[in-house]
Tab-separated table of C-alpha atoms and ligand atoms in Angstrom:
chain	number	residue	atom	x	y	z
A	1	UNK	CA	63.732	112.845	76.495
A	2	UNK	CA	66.069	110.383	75.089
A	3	UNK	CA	69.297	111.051	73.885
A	4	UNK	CA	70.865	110.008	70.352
A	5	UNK	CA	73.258	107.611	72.263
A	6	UNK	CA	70.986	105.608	73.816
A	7	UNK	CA	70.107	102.154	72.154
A	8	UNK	CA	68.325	99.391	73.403
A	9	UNK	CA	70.281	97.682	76.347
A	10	UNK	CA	70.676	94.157	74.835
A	11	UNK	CA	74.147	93.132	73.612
A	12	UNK	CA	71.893	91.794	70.375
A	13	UNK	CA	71.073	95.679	69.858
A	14	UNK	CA	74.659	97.306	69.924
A	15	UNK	CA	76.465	98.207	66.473
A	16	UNK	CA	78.806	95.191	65.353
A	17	UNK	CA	81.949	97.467	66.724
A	18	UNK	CA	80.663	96.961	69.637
A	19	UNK	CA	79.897	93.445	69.908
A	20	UNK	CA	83.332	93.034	68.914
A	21	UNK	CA	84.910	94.790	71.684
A	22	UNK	CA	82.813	93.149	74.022
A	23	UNK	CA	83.089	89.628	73.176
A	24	UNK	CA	86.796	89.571	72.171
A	25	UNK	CA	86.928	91.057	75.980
A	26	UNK	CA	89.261	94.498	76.227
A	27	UNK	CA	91.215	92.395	78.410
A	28	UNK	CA	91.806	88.948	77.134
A	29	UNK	CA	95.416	87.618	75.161
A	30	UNK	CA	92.938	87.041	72.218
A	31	UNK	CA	92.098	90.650	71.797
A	32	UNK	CA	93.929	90.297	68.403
A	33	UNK	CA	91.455	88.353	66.988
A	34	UNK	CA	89.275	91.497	66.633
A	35	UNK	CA	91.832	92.445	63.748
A	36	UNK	CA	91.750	96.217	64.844
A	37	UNK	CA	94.638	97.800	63.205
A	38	UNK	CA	96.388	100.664	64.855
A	39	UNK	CA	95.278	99.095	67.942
A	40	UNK	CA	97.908	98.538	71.019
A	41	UNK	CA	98.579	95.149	71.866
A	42	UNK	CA	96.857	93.951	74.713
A	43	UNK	CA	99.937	92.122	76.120
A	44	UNK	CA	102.302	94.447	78.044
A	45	UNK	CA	105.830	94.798	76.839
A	46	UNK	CA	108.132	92.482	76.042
A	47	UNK	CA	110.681	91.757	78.506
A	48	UNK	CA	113.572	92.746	76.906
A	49	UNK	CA	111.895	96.462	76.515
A	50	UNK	CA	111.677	96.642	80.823
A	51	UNK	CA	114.594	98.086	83.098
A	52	UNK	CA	116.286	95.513	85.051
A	53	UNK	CA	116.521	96.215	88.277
A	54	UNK	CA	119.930	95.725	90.237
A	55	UNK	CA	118.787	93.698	93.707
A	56	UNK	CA	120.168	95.339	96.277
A	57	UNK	CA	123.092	92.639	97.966
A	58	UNK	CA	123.034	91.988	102.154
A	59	UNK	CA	120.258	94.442	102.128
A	60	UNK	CA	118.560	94.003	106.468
A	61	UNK	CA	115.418	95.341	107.353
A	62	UNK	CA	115.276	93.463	110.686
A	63	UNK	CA	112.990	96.777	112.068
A	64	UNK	CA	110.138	95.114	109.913
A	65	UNK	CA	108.007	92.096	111.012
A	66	UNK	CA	107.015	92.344	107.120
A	67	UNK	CA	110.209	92.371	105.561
A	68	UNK	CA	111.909	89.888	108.282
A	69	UNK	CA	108.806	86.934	106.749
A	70	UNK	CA	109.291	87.797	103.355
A	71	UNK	CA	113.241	87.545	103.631
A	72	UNK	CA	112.746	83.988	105.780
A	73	UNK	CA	110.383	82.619	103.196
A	74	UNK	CA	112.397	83.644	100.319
A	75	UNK	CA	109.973	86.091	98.170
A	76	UNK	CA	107.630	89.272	98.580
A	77	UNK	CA	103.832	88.488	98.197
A	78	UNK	CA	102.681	91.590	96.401
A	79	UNK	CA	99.014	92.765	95.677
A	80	UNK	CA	97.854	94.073	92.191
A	81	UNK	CA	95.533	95.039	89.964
A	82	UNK	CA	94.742	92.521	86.810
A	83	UNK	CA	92.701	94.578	84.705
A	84	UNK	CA	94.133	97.850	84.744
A	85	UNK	CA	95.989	98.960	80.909
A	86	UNK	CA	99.388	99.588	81.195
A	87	UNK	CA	98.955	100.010	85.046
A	88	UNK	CA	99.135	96.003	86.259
A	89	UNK	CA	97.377	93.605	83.899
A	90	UNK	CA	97.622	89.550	83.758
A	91	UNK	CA	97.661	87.559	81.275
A	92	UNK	CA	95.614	85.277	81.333
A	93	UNK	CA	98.006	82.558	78.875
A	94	UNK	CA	100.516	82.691	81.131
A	95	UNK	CA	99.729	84.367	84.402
A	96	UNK	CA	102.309	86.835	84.013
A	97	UNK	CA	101.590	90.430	85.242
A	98	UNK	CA	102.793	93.387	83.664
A	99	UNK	CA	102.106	97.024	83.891
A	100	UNK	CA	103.469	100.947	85.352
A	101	UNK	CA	102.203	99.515	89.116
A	102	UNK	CA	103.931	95.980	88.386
A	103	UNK	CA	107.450	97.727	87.661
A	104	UNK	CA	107.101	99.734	90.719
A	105	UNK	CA	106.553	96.360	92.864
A	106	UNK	CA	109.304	94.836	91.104
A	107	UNK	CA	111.958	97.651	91.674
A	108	UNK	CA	110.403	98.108	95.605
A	109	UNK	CA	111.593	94.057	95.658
A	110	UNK	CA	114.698	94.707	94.155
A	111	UNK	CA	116.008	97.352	97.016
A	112	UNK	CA	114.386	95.556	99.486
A	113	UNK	CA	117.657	92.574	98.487
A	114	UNK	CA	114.724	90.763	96.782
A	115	UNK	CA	114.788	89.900	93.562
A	116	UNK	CA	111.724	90.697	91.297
A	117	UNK	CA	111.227	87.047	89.557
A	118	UNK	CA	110.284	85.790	92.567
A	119	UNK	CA	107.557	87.796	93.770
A	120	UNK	CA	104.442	86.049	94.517
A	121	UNK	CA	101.076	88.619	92.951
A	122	UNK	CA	97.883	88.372	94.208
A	123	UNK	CA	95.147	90.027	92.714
A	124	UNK	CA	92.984	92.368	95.113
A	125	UNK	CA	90.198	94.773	94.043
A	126	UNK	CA	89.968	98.225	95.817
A	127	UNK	CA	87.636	96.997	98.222
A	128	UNK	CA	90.016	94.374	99.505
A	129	UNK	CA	93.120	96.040	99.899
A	130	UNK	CA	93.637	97.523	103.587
A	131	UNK	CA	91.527	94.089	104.786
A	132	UNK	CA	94.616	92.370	102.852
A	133	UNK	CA	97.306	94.325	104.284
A	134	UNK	CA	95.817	94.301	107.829
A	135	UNK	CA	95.163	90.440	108.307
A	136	UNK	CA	98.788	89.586	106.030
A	137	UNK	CA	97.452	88.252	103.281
A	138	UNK	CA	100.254	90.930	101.144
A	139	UNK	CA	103.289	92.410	102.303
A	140	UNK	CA	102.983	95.600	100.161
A	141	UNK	CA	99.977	96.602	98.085
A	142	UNK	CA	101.008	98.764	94.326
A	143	UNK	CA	97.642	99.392	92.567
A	144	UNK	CA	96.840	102.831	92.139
A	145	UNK	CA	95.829	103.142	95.165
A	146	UNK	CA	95.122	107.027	96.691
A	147	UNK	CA	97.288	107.722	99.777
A	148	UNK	CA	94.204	110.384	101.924
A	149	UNK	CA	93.750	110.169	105.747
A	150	UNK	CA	90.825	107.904	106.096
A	151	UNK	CA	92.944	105.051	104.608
A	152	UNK	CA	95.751	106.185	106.896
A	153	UNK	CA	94.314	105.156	110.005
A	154	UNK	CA	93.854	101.498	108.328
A	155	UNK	CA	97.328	101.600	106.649
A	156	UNK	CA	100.413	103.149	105.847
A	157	UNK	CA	102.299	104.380	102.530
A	158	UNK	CA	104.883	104.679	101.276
A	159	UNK	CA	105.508	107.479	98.446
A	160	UNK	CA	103.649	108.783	96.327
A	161	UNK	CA	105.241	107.426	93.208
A	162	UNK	CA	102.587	109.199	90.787
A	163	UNK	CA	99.867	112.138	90.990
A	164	UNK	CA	96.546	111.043	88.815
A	165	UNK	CA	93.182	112.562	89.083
A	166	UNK	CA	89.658	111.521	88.488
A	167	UNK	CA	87.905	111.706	85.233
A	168	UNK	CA	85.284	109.980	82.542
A	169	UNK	CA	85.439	108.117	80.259
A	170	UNK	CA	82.411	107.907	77.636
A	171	UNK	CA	81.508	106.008	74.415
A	172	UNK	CA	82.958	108.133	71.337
A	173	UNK	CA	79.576	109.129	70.166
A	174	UNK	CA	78.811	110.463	73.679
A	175	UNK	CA	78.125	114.296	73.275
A	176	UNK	CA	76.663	115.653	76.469
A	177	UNK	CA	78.673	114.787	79.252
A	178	UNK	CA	81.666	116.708	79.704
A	179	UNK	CA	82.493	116.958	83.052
A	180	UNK	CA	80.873	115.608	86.448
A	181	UNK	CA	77.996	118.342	86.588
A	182	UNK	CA	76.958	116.401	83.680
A	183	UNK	CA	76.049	112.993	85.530
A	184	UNK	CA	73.276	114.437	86.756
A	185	UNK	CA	70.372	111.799	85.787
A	186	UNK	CA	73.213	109.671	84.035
A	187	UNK	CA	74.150	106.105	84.761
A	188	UNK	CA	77.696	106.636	85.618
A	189	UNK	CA	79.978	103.113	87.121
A	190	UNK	CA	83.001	102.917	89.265
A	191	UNK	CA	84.391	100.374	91.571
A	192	UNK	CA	82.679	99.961	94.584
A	193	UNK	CA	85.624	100.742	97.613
A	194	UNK	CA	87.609	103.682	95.236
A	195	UNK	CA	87.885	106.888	96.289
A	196	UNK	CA	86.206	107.838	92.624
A	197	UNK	CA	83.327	106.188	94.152
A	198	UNK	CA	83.341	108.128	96.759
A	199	UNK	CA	83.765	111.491	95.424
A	200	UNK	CA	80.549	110.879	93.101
A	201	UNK	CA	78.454	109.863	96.164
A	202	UNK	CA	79.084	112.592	98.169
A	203	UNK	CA	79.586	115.777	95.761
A	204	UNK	CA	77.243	114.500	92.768
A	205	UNK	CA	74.267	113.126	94.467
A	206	UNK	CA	71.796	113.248	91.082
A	207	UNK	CA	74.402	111.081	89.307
A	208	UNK	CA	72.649	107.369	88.810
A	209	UNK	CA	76.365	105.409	90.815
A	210	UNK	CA	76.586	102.061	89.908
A	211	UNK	CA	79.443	99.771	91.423
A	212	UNK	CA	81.356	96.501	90.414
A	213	UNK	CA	84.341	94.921	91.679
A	214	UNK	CA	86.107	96.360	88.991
A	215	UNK	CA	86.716	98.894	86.524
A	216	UNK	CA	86.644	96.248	83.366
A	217	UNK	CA	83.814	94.802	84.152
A	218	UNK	CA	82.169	99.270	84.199
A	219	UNK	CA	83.884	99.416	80.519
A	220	UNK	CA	82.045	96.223	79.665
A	221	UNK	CA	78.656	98.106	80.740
A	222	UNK	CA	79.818	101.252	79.244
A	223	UNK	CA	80.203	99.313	75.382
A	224	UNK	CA	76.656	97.463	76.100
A	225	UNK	CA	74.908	100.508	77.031
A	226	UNK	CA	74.082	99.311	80.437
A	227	UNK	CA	75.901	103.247	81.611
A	228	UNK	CA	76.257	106.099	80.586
A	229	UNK	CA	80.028	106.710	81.674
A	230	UNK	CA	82.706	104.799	83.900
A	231	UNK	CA	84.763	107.290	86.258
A	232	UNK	CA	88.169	106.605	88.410
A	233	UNK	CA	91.595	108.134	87.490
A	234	UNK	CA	92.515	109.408	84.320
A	235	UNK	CA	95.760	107.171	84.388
A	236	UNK	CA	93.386	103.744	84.109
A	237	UNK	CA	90.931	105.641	81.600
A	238	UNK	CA	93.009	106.596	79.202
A	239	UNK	CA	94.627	102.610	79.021
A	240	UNK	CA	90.961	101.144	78.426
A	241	UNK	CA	90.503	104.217	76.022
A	242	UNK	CA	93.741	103.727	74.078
A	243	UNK	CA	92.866	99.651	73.866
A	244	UNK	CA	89.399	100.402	72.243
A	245	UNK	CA	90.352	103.924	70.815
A	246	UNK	CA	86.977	103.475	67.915
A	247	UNK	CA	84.333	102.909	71.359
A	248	UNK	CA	86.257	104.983	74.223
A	249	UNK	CA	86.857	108.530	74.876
A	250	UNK	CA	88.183	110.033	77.970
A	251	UNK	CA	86.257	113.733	78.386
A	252	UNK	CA	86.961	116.967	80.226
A	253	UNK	CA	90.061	117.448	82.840
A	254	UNK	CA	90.741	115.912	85.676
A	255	UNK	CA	88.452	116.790	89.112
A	256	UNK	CA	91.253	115.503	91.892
A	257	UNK	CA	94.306	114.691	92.903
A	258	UNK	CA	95.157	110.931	93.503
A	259	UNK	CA	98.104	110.859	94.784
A	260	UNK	CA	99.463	106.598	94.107
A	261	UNK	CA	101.433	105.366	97.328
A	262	UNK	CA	102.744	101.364	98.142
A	263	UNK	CA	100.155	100.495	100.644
A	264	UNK	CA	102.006	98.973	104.124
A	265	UNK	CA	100.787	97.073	106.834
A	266	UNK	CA	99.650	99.519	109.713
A	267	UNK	CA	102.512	100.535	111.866
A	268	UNK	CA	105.729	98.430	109.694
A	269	UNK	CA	107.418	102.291	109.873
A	270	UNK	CA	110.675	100.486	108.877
A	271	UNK	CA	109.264	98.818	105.478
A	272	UNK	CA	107.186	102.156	104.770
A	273	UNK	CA	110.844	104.754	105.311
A	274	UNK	CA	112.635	101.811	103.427
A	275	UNK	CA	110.091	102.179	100.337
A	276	UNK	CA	110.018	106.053	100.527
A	277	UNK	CA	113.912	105.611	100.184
A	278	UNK	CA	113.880	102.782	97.334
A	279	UNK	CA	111.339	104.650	95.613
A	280	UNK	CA	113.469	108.416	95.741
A	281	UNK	CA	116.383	106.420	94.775
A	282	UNK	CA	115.090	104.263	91.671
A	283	UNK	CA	113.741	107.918	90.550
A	284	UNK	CA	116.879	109.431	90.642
A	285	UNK	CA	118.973	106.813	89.010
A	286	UNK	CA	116.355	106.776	85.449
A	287	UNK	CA	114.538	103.440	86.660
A	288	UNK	CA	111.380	105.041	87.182
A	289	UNK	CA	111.149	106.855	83.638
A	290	UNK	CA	111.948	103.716	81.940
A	291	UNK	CA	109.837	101.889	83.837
A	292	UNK	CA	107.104	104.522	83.382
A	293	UNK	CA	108.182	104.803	79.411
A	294	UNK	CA	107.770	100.971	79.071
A	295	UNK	CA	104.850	100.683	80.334
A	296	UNK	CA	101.930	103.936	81.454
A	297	UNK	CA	104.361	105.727	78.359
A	298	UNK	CA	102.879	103.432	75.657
A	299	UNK	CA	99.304	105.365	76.069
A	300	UNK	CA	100.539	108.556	74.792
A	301	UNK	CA	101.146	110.537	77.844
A	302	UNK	CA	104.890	111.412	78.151
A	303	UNK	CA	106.766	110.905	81.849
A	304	UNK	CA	105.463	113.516	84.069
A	305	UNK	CA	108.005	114.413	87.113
A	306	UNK	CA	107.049	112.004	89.906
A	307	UNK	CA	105.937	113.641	92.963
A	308	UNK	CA	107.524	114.332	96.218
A	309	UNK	CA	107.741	111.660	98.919
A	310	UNK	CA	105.555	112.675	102.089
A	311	UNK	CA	107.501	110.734	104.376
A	312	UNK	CA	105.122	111.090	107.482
A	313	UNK	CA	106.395	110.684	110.934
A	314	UNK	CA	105.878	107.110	112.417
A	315	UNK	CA	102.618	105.989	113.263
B	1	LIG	N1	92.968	105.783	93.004
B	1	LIG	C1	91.627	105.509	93.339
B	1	LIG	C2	91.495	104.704	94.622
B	1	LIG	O1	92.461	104.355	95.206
B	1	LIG	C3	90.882	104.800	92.219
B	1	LIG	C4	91.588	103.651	91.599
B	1	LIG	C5	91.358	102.355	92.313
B	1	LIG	O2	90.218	102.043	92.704
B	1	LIG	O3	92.331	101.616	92.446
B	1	LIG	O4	90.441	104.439	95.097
């Protein structure tokens, strides 16, 4: 039986909201050539709205063969997200990343005696990332990115600097899926490499799991009708919700814990006890909330307490 929400898959078919969305791109500078009103700029915040971050002077980390490069060649190389609302998104004018996961790179930079302007981002989907760290292609990795033990063996990390958990998102006429029982028979899209993945393989077998790169490109099938919901953590939902709030809803509560740490290199101990200590002290002295307010803040959810550093023993 077909459902009410189900149109004909061609772009052609979908209601002229829709077409909108899609062709303006959720993620593009131009999104404010769809006129929305109410709508949150695409753009991150300005600058003068962000903390600045005192660098930390004569700061040494000569323990870490990651730190010791970075300090000879002058600058962190940092990996990101690009597409991710309010979490680390580029623009694509002027190259310039911005986002919750951005600040956290840029403060990590700053008490490592580096100073934020100069950090080098690189892109890298959740597929990528421990291949990245491992062969040095980043020195830290900030993308919401689940610190759990099978990742552990490949890498290590530092935190965690924010507890999300996994949800759905749906189109906003979407009545019958509620929670992940629901999927069963249902086209549902994450990113291939995510721990939302993952958890839909193995505990939802009869969902239909289809996997991209990326999470934008799932939304994109999500407004053309290609699925029937995109799942990952609630914290990148709700941004692609909030910039599409007419098309987008995020349904039921959250089914697990992800638990955001700075991915490490494998074994750099010193950089991974450094971050755990940067991050405790940028949440104690307020930069973390206003980083947080500036940014993840402008989707409606107010600053949660961050979580407690697990600072594991050396591996
Ligand atoms: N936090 C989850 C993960 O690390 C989903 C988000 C992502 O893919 O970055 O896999």
């Amino acid at each position: 039986m077909f459902r009410t929400t189900r149109v004909p898959r061609a772009l052609g078919a979908a209601p002229r909201a829709v077409r909108c969305a899609v062709l303006c791109g959720l993620l593009t500078a131009l999104a404010t050539a769809c006129g929305k009103e109410g709508s949150p700029p695409t753009k991150g915040p300005a600058a003068d709205e962000l903390p600045h971050y005192r660098v930390a002077r004569g700061f040494r980390l000569p323990g870490s063969r990651t730190w010791t490069r970075a300090h000879q060649r002058g600058h962190l190389v940092v990996g990101v997200k690009e597409d991710q609302p309010y979490l680390g998104e580029k623009d694509p004018a002027t190259g310039t990343y911005s986002g919750f996961d951005v600040e956290i790179a840029r403060m990590m930079s700053a008490s490592l005696g580096l100073p934020p302007k100069t950090i080098r981002f690189r892109t890298i989907a959740s597929a990528n990332r421990e291949t990245a760290l491992q062969n040095g292609q980043i020195d830290y990795y900030v993308g919401t990115y689940t610190i759990n033990a099978n990742r552990r063996r490949l890498v290590g990390f530092a935190g965690p600097y924010y507890m999300a958990g996994q949800s759905l998102l749906v189109r906003k006429g979407e009545n019958d899926i509620h929670g992940p029982r629901d999927l069963a028979g249902e086209r549902v899209c994450s990113a291939a490499g995510s721990t939302p993945y993952q958890r839909i393989k193995g505990d939802y077998p009869k969902a239909i799991l289809v996997a991209y790169d990326t999470y934008s490109v799932c939304v994109d099938n999500l407004l053309t009708y290609q699925v029937d919901a995109v799942t990952t953590d609630d914290a990148i939902l709700i941004g692609y919700a909030a910039k599409a709030p007419g098309e987008l809803k995020v349904v039921g509560r959250p089914f697990s814990k992800e638990p955001y740490g700075i991915g490490v290199p494998h074994g750099d101990n010193a950089l991974r006890f450094a971050l755990d200590d940067a991050l405790e002290a940028r949440e104690k002295n307020g930069d973390w909330k206003k980083a947080y307010d500036a940014t993840l803040g402008l989707s409606g959810v107010p600053a949660p307490h961050p979580p407690a550093i697990d600072r594991y023993p050396a591996s």
